[in-house]
Each structure stands twice: as C-alpha cells, then as structure tokens.
Coordinates of C-alpha atoms in Angstrom, one line a residue:
M1 CA 0.0 0.0 0.0
K2 CA 1.1 3.6 -0.7
K3 CA 1.4 5.9 2.3
K4 CA -2.0 7.6 1.8
E5 CA -3.8 4.2 1.6
L6 CA -1.9 2.8 4.5
F7 CA -2.7 5.9 6.7
M8 CA -6.5 5.6 5.8
F9 CA -6.4 1.9 6.5
L10 CA -4.7 2.4 9.9
F11 CA -7.1 5.2 10.8
V12 CA -10.2 3.0 10.1
F13 CA -8.7 -0.1 11.7
I14 CA -7.5 1.6 14.9
I15 CA -11.0 3.2 15.5
S16 CA -12.6 -0.2 14.7
M17 CA -10.4 -1.9 17.3
F18 CA -11.0 0.8 19.9
I19 CA -14.8 0.2 19.5
R20 CA -14.2 -3.5 20.2
F21 CA -11.8 -2.8 23.1
W22 CA -13.6 -0.1 25.0
R23 CA -15.5 -1.5 28.0
Y24 CA -15.3 -5.0 26.3
E25 CA -15.6 -6.6 29.8
H26 CA -19.2 -5.2 30.2
I27 CA -21.1 -6.3 27.1
P28 CA -21.9 -9.2 26.7
Y29 CA -22.5 -9.6 30.4
Q30 CA -20.0 -11.3 32.8
T31 CA -20.7 -15.1 33.3
D32 CA -22.3 -15.5 29.9
G33 CA -23.1 -19.3 29.8
D34 CA -22.0 -19.9 26.2
E35 CA -18.6 -18.4 27.0
M36 CA -18.2 -20.3 30.2
A37 CA -18.7 -23.6 28.4
Y38 CA -15.5 -23.0 26.5
V39 CA -13.7 -21.7 29.5
F40 CA -14.5 -24.7 31.8
A41 CA -13.6 -27.1 29.0
G42 CA -10.3 -25.4 28.4
Q43 CA -9.4 -25.2 32.0
S44 CA -10.0 -28.9 32.5
L45 CA -8.2 -29.9 29.3
V46 CA -5.1 -27.9 30.2
E47 CA -5.0 -29.1 33.8
F48 CA -6.3 -32.6 33.6
G49 CA -6.2 -33.6 29.9
E50 CA -10.0 -34.2 29.9
P51 CA -12.8 -31.8 28.8
I52 CA -15.3 -31.1 31.6
S53 CA -18.0 -28.4 31.2
W54 CA -21.7 -27.6 31.3
S55 CA -24.0 -28.5 28.4
S56 CA -27.4 -27.8 27.0
F57 CA -27.5 -31.2 25.4
S58 CA -28.6 -34.6 26.8
Y59 CA -25.7 -36.6 28.3
P60 CA -25.8 -40.0 29.9
Q61 CA -26.4 -39.9 33.6
S62 CA -23.0 -41.5 34.1
S63 CA -21.3 -38.4 32.5
T64 CA -22.5 -36.0 35.2
Y65 CA -19.4 -34.7 37.0
K66 CA -20.9 -32.4 39.7
K67 CA -22.9 -29.2 40.3
V68 CA -21.0 -26.1 41.2
V69 CA -22.0 -22.5 42.1
L70 CA -19.3 -20.1 40.9
G71 CA -18.7 -16.4 40.6
N72 CA -19.5 -13.4 42.9
E73 CA -23.0 -13.2 44.2
N74 CA -22.5 -9.6 45.4
L75 CA -21.9 -8.5 41.8
R76 CA -24.6 -10.8 40.4
A77 CA -21.8 -12.4 38.3
N78 CA -22.5 -15.9 39.5
G79 CA -24.1 -19.1 38.2
E80 CA -25.0 -22.7 39.0
F81 CA -23.6 -25.2 36.5
T82 CA -24.0 -28.9 36.1
L83 CA -20.7 -30.2 34.7
V84 CA -20.4 -33.3 32.5
R85 CA -17.3 -35.3 31.6
P86 CA -16.2 -35.8 28.9
W87 CA -17.7 -32.7 27.3
F88 CA -18.2 -32.9 23.5
D89 CA -20.5 -30.0 22.6
H90 CA -17.9 -28.5 20.4
P91 CA -14.4 -29.3 19.0
Y92 CA -11.5 -28.4 21.2
L93 CA -9.4 -25.7 19.6
L94 CA -11.1 -22.6 21.1
A95 CA -11.4 -24.4 24.4
V96 CA -7.6 -25.1 24.5
I97 CA -7.0 -21.4 23.7
E98 CA -9.3 -20.3 26.5
G99 CA -7.8 -22.8 28.9
W100 CA -4.3 -21.6 28.5
N101 CA -5.4 -18.0 28.6
S102 CA -7.3 -18.7 31.8
V103 CA -4.5 -20.6 33.5
I104 CA -1.8 -18.1 32.5
F105 CA -3.8 -15.4 34.4
G106 CA -4.1 -17.7 37.5
Y107 CA -7.7 -19.0 37.1
H108 CA -8.0 -22.8 37.5
F109 CA -10.8 -25.3 37.0
P110 CA -13.5 -24.8 37.9
S111 CA -13.6 -21.0 38.1
I112 CA -15.1 -18.0 36.4
P113 CA -12.4 -15.7 35.3
P114 CA -13.3 -12.0 34.7
S115 CA -14.6 -11.3 31.2
L116 CA -11.7 -8.9 31.0
V117 CA -9.5 -11.9 30.8
V118 CA -11.5 -14.5 28.8
R119 CA -12.1 -12.1 25.9
I120 CA -8.5 -11.1 25.3
P121 CA -8.0 -13.7 22.5
M122 CA -11.2 -12.5 20.9
L123 CA -9.9 -9.0 20.5
F124 CA -6.9 -10.3 18.6
L125 CA -9.2 -12.6 16.4
A126 CA -11.5 -9.6 15.7
G127 CA -8.5 -7.6 14.5
A128 CA -7.4 -10.5 12.3
T129 CA -10.9 -10.7 10.8
L130 CA -11.1 -7.0 10.0
I131 CA -7.7 -7.1 8.3
L132 CA -8.7 -10.1 6.2
V133 CA -12.1 -8.5 5.3
F134 CA -10.1 -5.5 4.0
A135 CA -7.6 -7.8 2.2
V136 CA -10.2 -9.9 0.4
S137 CA -12.3 -6.9 -0.5
R138 CA -9.2 -5.2 -1.9
L139 CA -8.3 -8.2 -4.0
L140 CA -11.8 -8.2 -5.5
F141 CA -12.8 -4.6 -5.8
G142 CA -9.9 -2.3 -5.1
K143 CA -8.6 0.0 -2.3
T144 CA -11.6 2.4 -1.9
P145 CA -14.2 -0.4 -1.8
A146 CA -12.1 -2.3 0.7
L147 CA -11.9 0.7 3.0
F148 CA -15.7 1.0 2.7
S149 CA -16.1 -2.7 3.6
L150 CA -13.7 -2.3 6.6
A151 CA -15.5 0.9 7.9
L152 CA -18.9 -0.7 7.5
M153 CA -18.0 -3.7 9.5
G154 CA -15.6 -2.0 11.8
F155 CA -17.9 0.8 12.9
T156 CA -21.1 -1.3 13.4
P157 CA -21.6 -1.6 17.2
S158 CA -23.6 -4.8 17.2
I159 CA -20.8 -6.6 15.3
A160 CA -18.3 -5.2 17.7
F161 CA -20.3 -6.7 20.6
G162 CA -20.6 -10.1 18.7
Q163 CA -16.9 -10.2 18.0
R164 CA -16.0 -9.9 21.7
M165 CA -17.8 -13.2 22.5
V166 CA -15.9 -16.4 23.2
V167 CA -17.7 -18.4 20.5
G168 CA -16.4 -20.7 17.8
E169 CA -17.5 -18.4 14.9
N170 CA -15.0 -15.8 16.1
L171 CA -12.2 -18.3 15.7
F172 CA -13.2 -20.0 12.5
I173 CA -14.0 -16.9 10.5
P174 CA -10.5 -15.5 10.4
L175 CA -9.1 -19.0 9.7
M176 CA -11.6 -19.3 6.8
L177 CA -10.7 -15.9 5.4
A178 CA -7.0 -16.6 5.7
A179 CA -7.4 -19.9 3.8
L180 CA -9.5 -18.1 1.2
Y181 CA -6.9 -15.3 0.8
C182 CA -4.2 -17.9 0.3
V183 CA -6.2 -19.6 -2.5
L184 CA -7.0 -16.3 -4.2
K185 CA -3.3 -15.5 -4.1
K186 CA -2.5 -18.9 -5.5
T187 CA -0.1 -19.9 -2.7
R188 CA 0.9 -23.5 -2.0
L189 CA -1.9 -25.7 -0.6
V190 CA -0.3 -26.8 2.6
L191 CA -1.2 -23.6 4.5
P192 CA -4.8 -23.4 3.4
I193 CA -5.3 -27.1 4.2
L194 CA -4.1 -26.6 7.8
L195 CA -6.1 -23.4 8.2
L196 CA -9.3 -25.2 7.0
A197 CA -8.8 -28.1 9.3
M198 CA -8.3 -25.7 12.2
A199 CA -11.5 -23.9 11.2
G200 CA -13.4 -27.2 11.6
L201 CA -11.7 -27.8 14.9
S202 CA -13.0 -24.4 16.1
K203 CA -16.6 -25.4 15.5
I204 CA -18.3 -28.1 13.3
T205 CA -20.0 -25.3 11.3
G206 CA -16.5 -24.1 10.6
L207 CA -16.4 -26.8 7.9
L208 CA -18.3 -24.2 5.8
A209 CA -14.8 -22.9 5.1
I210 CA -14.0 -25.8 2.9
P211 CA -16.7 -25.3 0.2
V212 CA -16.2 -21.6 0.4
T213 CA -12.5 -21.9 -0.3
M214 CA -13.0 -24.5 -3.1
L215 CA -15.4 -22.2 -5.0
P216 CA -12.8 -19.9 -6.6
L217 CA -10.8 -23.0 -7.7
I218 CA -13.9 -24.7 -9.2
L219 CA -14.9 -21.5 -11.1
E220 CA -11.3 -21.4 -12.5
K221 CA -11.7 -25.1 -13.6
R222 CA -8.9 -26.1 -11.3
Y223 CA -10.7 -29.2 -10.2
K224 CA -7.7 -31.3 -9.2
T225 CA -6.5 -28.5 -6.9
A226 CA -10.0 -28.2 -5.4
A227 CA -10.2 -31.9 -4.8
V228 CA -6.7 -32.0 -3.1
L229 CA -7.8 -29.0 -0.9
C230 CA -11.1 -30.6 0.1
L231 CA -9.7 -34.1 0.8
G232 CA -6.6 -32.8 2.5
S233 CA -8.4 -30.5 4.9
L234 CA -11.1 -33.1 5.7
G235 CA -8.4 -35.7 6.2
V236 CA -6.5 -33.6 8.7
F237 CA -9.7 -32.5 10.5
F238 CA -11.2 -36.0 10.9
S239 CA -7.8 -37.5 11.9
L240 CA -7.4 -34.9 14.8
Y241 CA -11.0 -34.7 15.8
L242 CA -11.8 -38.5 15.8
F243 CA -8.6 -39.3 17.7
Y244 CA -9.6 -36.7 20.3
A245 CA -13.1 -38.2 20.5
G246 CA -11.9 -41.8 20.8
F247 CA -9.3 -40.9 23.4
H248 CA -11.9 -39.3 25.7
G249 CA -14.8 -41.7 25.1
W250 CA -16.1 -42.9 21.8
Q251 CA -19.5 -44.0 23.2
S252 CA -20.2 -40.6 24.9
F253 CA -19.1 -38.8 21.8
M254 CA -21.5 -40.7 19.6
I255 CA -24.4 -40.1 22.0
V256 CA -23.8 -36.3 22.0
M257 CA -23.4 -36.2 18.2
Q258 CA -26.7 -37.9 17.8
T259 CA -28.4 -35.6 20.3
Q260 CA -27.0 -32.5 18.4
T261 CA -28.1 -33.9 15.1
H262 CA -31.7 -34.3 16.2
R263 CA -31.9 -31.0 18.2
L264 CA -34.9 -29.0 17.2
V265 CA -33.2 -26.0 15.7
G266 CA -33.2 -24.4 12.3
W267 CA -35.6 -24.8 9.4
G268 CA -37.8 -22.1 10.9
N269 CA -38.7 -18.9 9.2
P270 CA -35.5 -17.4 7.7
A271 CA -37.1 -14.0 7.9
F272 CA -35.9 -13.8 11.5
I273 CA -32.7 -12.5 10.0
L274 CA -34.7 -9.3 9.1
S275 CA -36.9 -9.2 12.2
H276 CA -34.4 -10.2 14.9
P277 CA -31.3 -8.1 14.5
G278 CA -28.2 -8.6 16.7
F279 CA -25.4 -11.1 17.3
H280 CA -26.3 -12.1 20.8
T281 CA -29.4 -13.6 22.3
W282 CA -31.2 -10.3 22.5
T283 CA -32.5 -7.9 19.9
L284 CA -30.4 -4.8 19.2
L285 CA -31.9 -2.3 16.7
D286 CA -28.6 -1.3 15.2
A287 CA -29.2 0.3 11.8
G288 CA -25.7 -0.8 10.8
Y289 CA -27.0 -4.4 10.9
Y290 CA -29.5 -3.6 8.1
L291 CA -27.0 -1.4 6.3
I292 CA -24.6 -4.3 5.9
L293 CA -27.5 -6.6 4.9
L294 CA -28.8 -4.1 2.3
F295 CA -25.4 -3.2 0.8
G296 CA -24.1 -6.7 0.9
L297 CA -27.0 -8.2 -1.0
Q298 CA -26.9 -5.6 -3.8
P299 CA -24.2 -7.4 -5.8
L300 CA -26.4 -10.5 -5.8
L301 CA -28.8 -8.6 -8.0
S302 CA -26.1 -7.5 -10.5
P303 CA -24.2 -9.4 -13.2
L304 CA -20.8 -10.5 -11.9
K305 CA -17.6 -11.5 -13.5
K306 CA -17.0 -15.2 -13.4
E307 CA -14.1 -15.0 -11.0
R308 CA -16.3 -13.2 -8.5
R309 CA -19.2 -15.5 -8.4
W310 CA -17.8 -17.5 -5.6
L311 CA -18.6 -14.5 -3.3
V312 CA -22.3 -14.7 -4.2
L313 CA -22.3 -18.5 -3.5
S314 CA -20.5 -17.9 -0.2
I315 CA -23.2 -15.5 0.9
I316 CA -25.9 -18.0 0.0
F317 CA -24.1 -20.9 1.7
S318 CA -23.5 -19.0 4.9
G319 CA -27.0 -17.7 4.9
I320 CA -28.4 -21.2 4.5
L321 CA -26.1 -22.3 7.4
V322 CA -27.9 -19.8 9.6
W323 CA -31.2 -21.1 8.4
M324 CA -30.2 -24.7 9.1
T325 CA -28.7 -24.2 12.6
G326 CA -30.6 -21.3 14.1
A327 CA -34.2 -20.6 15.0
E328 CA -36.3 -17.6 15.7
Q329 CA -37.6 -19.1 19.0
D330 CA -34.0 -19.7 20.3
M331 CA -31.9 -16.9 18.8
L332 CA -28.2 -17.5 18.8
G333 CA -27.1 -14.4 17.1
W334 CA -23.4 -15.2 16.7
Y335 CA -24.5 -17.9 14.1
K336 CA -25.0 -15.0 11.7
L337 CA -21.4 -13.7 12.0
P338 CA -20.0 -15.6 9.0
F339 CA -23.0 -14.5 6.8
F340 CA -22.5 -10.9 7.7
T341 CA -18.7 -11.1 7.2
F342 CA -19.3 -12.1 3.6
L343 CA -21.9 -9.4 3.2
A344 CA -19.4 -6.8 4.5
I345 CA -16.9 -7.9 1.9
S346 CA -19.6 -7.9 -0.8
S347 CA -20.6 -4.3 0.2
G348 CA -17.5 -2.9 -1.4
M349 CA -18.8 -3.6 -4.8
I350 CA -21.4 -0.9 -4.7
I351 CA -18.8 1.8 -4.8
E352 CA -16.4 0.1 -7.2
K353 CA -17.5 2.4 -10.0
G354 CA -18.2 5.4 -7.9
I355 CA -20.0 6.4 -4.7
P356 CA -23.8 6.2 -5.1
S357 CA -25.8 9.0 -3.4
F358 CA -28.0 6.5 -1.6
A359 CA -25.0 4.9 0.1
V360 CA -24.0 8.3 1.5
I361 CA -27.6 9.0 2.7
L362 CA -28.0 5.6 4.3
V363 CA -24.7 5.9 6.2
W364 CA -25.9 9.2 7.7
M365 CA -29.3 7.7 8.5
A366 CA -27.7 4.7 10.3
A367 CA -25.5 7.0 12.4
I368 CA -28.4 9.2 13.4
N369 CA -30.6 6.1 14.2
N370 CA -27.9 4.6 16.4
I371 CA -28.0 7.5 18.8
G372 CA -31.2 5.8 20.0
L373 CA -29.4 2.6 21.0
V374 CA -28.5 4.1 24.3
R375 CA -31.8 4.5 26.0
Y376 CA -32.2 5.4 29.7
P377 CA -35.7 4.4 30.9
F378 CA -35.9 7.3 33.3
H379 CA -34.3 9.9 31.1
P380 CA -36.1 11.5 28.2
L381 CA -34.6 11.2 24.7
P382 CA -33.9 14.5 22.8
S383 CA -36.9 16.7 22.5
S384 CA -39.3 16.2 19.6
E385 CA -38.3 19.5 18.2
T386 CA -34.6 18.5 18.1
L387 CA -35.4 15.1 16.5
R388 CA -37.6 16.6 13.8
F389 CA -35.0 19.2 13.0
V390 CA -32.3 16.6 12.6
V391 CA -34.5 14.3 10.5
G392 CA -35.8 17.2 8.4
T393 CA -32.2 18.4 7.8
L394 CA -31.3 14.8 6.7
L395 CA -34.3 14.7 4.3
G396 CA -33.5 18.1 2.9
G397 CA -29.8 17.2 2.4
S398 CA -30.9 14.0 0.7
F399 CA -33.1 15.9 -1.7
L400 CA -30.3 18.3 -2.6
L401 CA -27.8 15.5 -3.1
Y402 CA -30.1 13.9 -5.6
S403 CA -31.5 17.0 -7.3
L404 CA -28.7 19.6 -7.6
P405 CA -25.9 19.3 -10.2
L406 CA -23.4 19.1 -7.3
S407 CA -24.7 15.6 -6.6
T408 CA -22.7 14.4 -9.6
E409 CA -19.5 15.7 -8.2
K410 CA -17.3 12.8 -6.9
S411 CA -15.4 15.0 -4.4
L412 CA -18.6 16.1 -2.7
K413 CA -20.0 12.6 -2.3
H414 CA -16.6 11.4 -1.1
T415 CA -16.4 14.1 1.5
L416 CA -20.0 13.5 2.7
L417 CA -19.3 9.7 2.9
V418 CA -16.1 10.2 4.9
A419 CA -17.9 12.6 7.2
G420 CA -20.8 10.2 7.6
F421 CA -18.5 7.4 8.6
I422 CA -16.6 9.6 11.1
F423 CA -20.0 10.5 12.6
Y424 CA -21.1 6.9 12.6
A425 CA -17.8 5.9 14.4
G426 CA -18.4 8.6 17.0
V427 CA -21.9 7.4 17.7
S428 CA -20.6 3.8 18.0
I429 CA -18.0 4.9 20.5
Y430 CA -20.7 6.6 22.4
T431 CA -22.8 3.4 22.2
V432 CA -20.1 1.0 23.5
D433 CA -19.3 3.5 26.3
R434 CA -22.9 3.9 27.6
F435 CA -24.7 0.8 26.6
F436 CA -24.1 -1.2 29.8
A437 CA -25.2 1.7 32.0
A438 CA -28.3 2.4 29.9
S439 CA -29.4 -1.2 29.7
C440 CA -28.9 -1.9 33.4
E441 CA -30.2 1.3 34.9
S442 CA -33.6 -0.1 35.8
R443 CA -32.6 -3.7 36.5
H444 CA -29.8 -5.8 38.0
C445 CA -27.2 -6.9 35.6
P446 CA -24.0 -9.0 36.1
T447 CA -21.2 -6.6 36.9
P448 CA -17.7 -7.5 35.6
L449 CA -15.6 -9.2 38.2
M450 CA -12.7 -6.9 37.1
T451 CA -12.6 -3.8 34.8
F452 CA -9.8 -2.3 32.8
G453 CA -10.0 0.8 34.9
Q454 CA -9.4 -1.2 38.1
V455 CA -6.3 -2.8 36.5
I456 CA -4.9 0.6 35.6
R457 CA -5.6 2.0 39.1
N458 CA -3.9 -1.0 40.7
M459 CA -0.9 -0.7 38.5
R460 CA -0.7 3.0 39.4
M461 CA -0.8 2.2 43.1
Q462 CA 1.9 -0.4 42.7
I463 CA 4.1 2.1 40.9
L464 CA 3.5 4.8 43.6
K465 CA 4.5 2.3 46.3

C-alpha cells in the first residue's frame, strides 16, 4: 500500500479496534453461559487432559461430574452449572486457547475468570478478521471499496459486541478468510489445508470454510487442486477430531453427536434475520446491521464477473447455514457472523465504479438512528423539536444531493461519505461507552468481576508504592 492508503487503513482499523476494546468486559455480560462452556472445557483440558464443562445437550447420567456454584453473588456475576465429563458440545481448539489464557492469568478449574481476561484472545481474532475483510475486498474490488467494507463492518456496534464473545465463529471466521486469501493469491496448498482443518476444529459449522475456499478453484476449472484442498483438509480435520473423541470416550461422543443432530433448531422462518437483529441472544436495533444486509445483498442482483461468483455463492451458503442451525424461537445471534462477514466484503462492490448517493444517505441515516441505541428508561430522549429538526435536515440534504448538479461531483459525495463514517464511528464509540449503564439502569445486571479501569488503578498504586 502507498502511504496515503496505509494511513487511511490504519485510521479506520484503529478506530474499529477501539470500538471493540472499549469496555469490552461489560457487554456481553459477565458469566455468559456460552462463553463459560468453552472456558471450563479449556481449564480442565489444560489441567487434567479431559474436557469437563456444562452442556445444554442430553448426556448419559454417568457423564455427570458435579454441580457447582461459581462467581461473585454480590456482583450478580455468578451461576450454577451442572458439569459433565467428557464434554463434546464443540471441538477443542477454542477451548484449549481459552484454557491456556485462563490458567496463565491464574484461574483454575472450575472457576469463572473475569470477562476482561477471557475475551483477550477474541480481541486479537477480531483484529485479524477486520484485516482479512479488507484484504479480500481489496483483491476483489480495489482499495476504496475495501476501506468501505472495513469501515462498514468495523464501525457497526452490534458486530463489535458479537466479535467480543468467546464463541467458535469468532475463531473459524479469520481462519476461513486466511485460507480463502491464500487460495486467491495462489499460494501452496499446505497452509490453506491446515487453516481449513483448524476452522473445523474451532466449531463443526466451521467446515463451511471448505466449500467456500473451493469455489474460486472450481470456477477457474482447477478441479484437481480443489479436490486436493477438500480431501486434504477433511483428512486432517477428521484425523485430529476423531482421535480426540476416541481418546476421551467414543460412546459418549456418539451419543452427544446424535443428540445434536436431532436437536430441534433451524428450518424455521429465515425472515428472523430481518426481524431479529443482533449477534447475541437479544435484539439490538442497530441500523448498521441492516446497512450491511442491504449493501451486501446488492451485488447478488447484478451481473458478476465469473471470477467473483464465488462470493455470491459464499453469501448464499453462509445464509443457508444460519437457516439450518438457528431458529427464531432460540436466537443465537453469533451464528450470523459468517454470513455478515461475507456481506461486508460484498458491500465494497457498490462503490467500485463510484460512490452512489443512496450509500451516503444511508450511512448518515444509520448513524443518526444509532444514537437511540443508548436508552435510559428514566431519562427523556432529545426533544421532539430536536429530533424533527435533525430528520428534516437529513431529508433536505438527501433531496439536494439527488437534485442539484453538485450531486454528480465525486469530491462532494466522497467528502460526505467520509464525514458520515466519522460521525457513525463517533456514535458507535458513544454506544459502547454507555450501553451497559443504559441497559442496566432499571434492572440488576451481572457486573464485571474486574474492569480495565481497576487494573490501571492497581498498576498506578503499585508504581507509587
């Protein structure tokens, strides 16, 4: 990259990482059960060589380990867990990462480390994902569309919340994108094969990475290379995973796999992607969620060059994966993260040949809408006069942008788009800073066992001593 492009990339990337870092120990809440499942499994694997954790699936009675009450009741950051052994809800790669991360900081099985600790690996993985989204979009559409894709994904608060979570999607997505980038750059197959196997070992649905990475090869009629990639990655994955299953109890493994296969999820109404926004178990009316959905689906409606058709198929495959594995009555929002990652990459195409006026307007609309994400039940929102003035100004500006000759000037639209994203980023920083306080003002929420501010104060005290 030239200096100007590098500066712009770093500017967008650093702000995006700040949005993910700031108060990351608060949202999602401390002692989130889905995160704790990986943490307990990792602690026990590292310390005893056996996966032990809590599960929402049916295990044989003989697998029950014990019931434990952990956490800090005074902070409401506690929970009762029935632990099973061996635990086979998910493959082991993320559990091992979290286990070492937990033990290094002095938290042993069974214990609930502060969310400040358990989410540290997720911040690094989120950074890797953002870099790879930019890199893949740049390969496909160029530098300006890639910056658009990066800013769109990086500044959206609901995605920032989702990428903080200790879930398998946040590990297999960067592995999938890294393997895809290697294939697009035509590197040797050894590295993408290992990356794809690791994606599967992050979560079973991470095997989505294999067909996604094969698609560019198939479209280029490199069938032999595609077959080697597929068989090689599957061979490595099954060898490592089935050895792990057999070592810890083949019969228990098969029972859990059958239970998961017959679990009543998925195949509901796929429209819940439109009606139930967010990447956690609760709705978050983030306009950026719909912005990515709208922009990312636009290329599906336009003719594409043959070498880009894999992107459309990847969006379709990852969307169907959400349909198959999620359900509107039991929303697990992080299942949508792979789908929205590909949509963010795809979004760059709409400005490949210039910046459309509607893109500028929608970015501003999303930023203004997201001011309302921070709602204090006992504090009034801005007055109706202020809101109407802001919305009226936006409508008037939209009319001028479409009607006046100035709307054809690239420099004006470029300036307005950059200003819109800066405002959008500012609103997102405001959101991540205030969201916990606003959502917990009228009810009791789990308070982090440790905050970044406390760590800084303790370090300052140690230095002063």
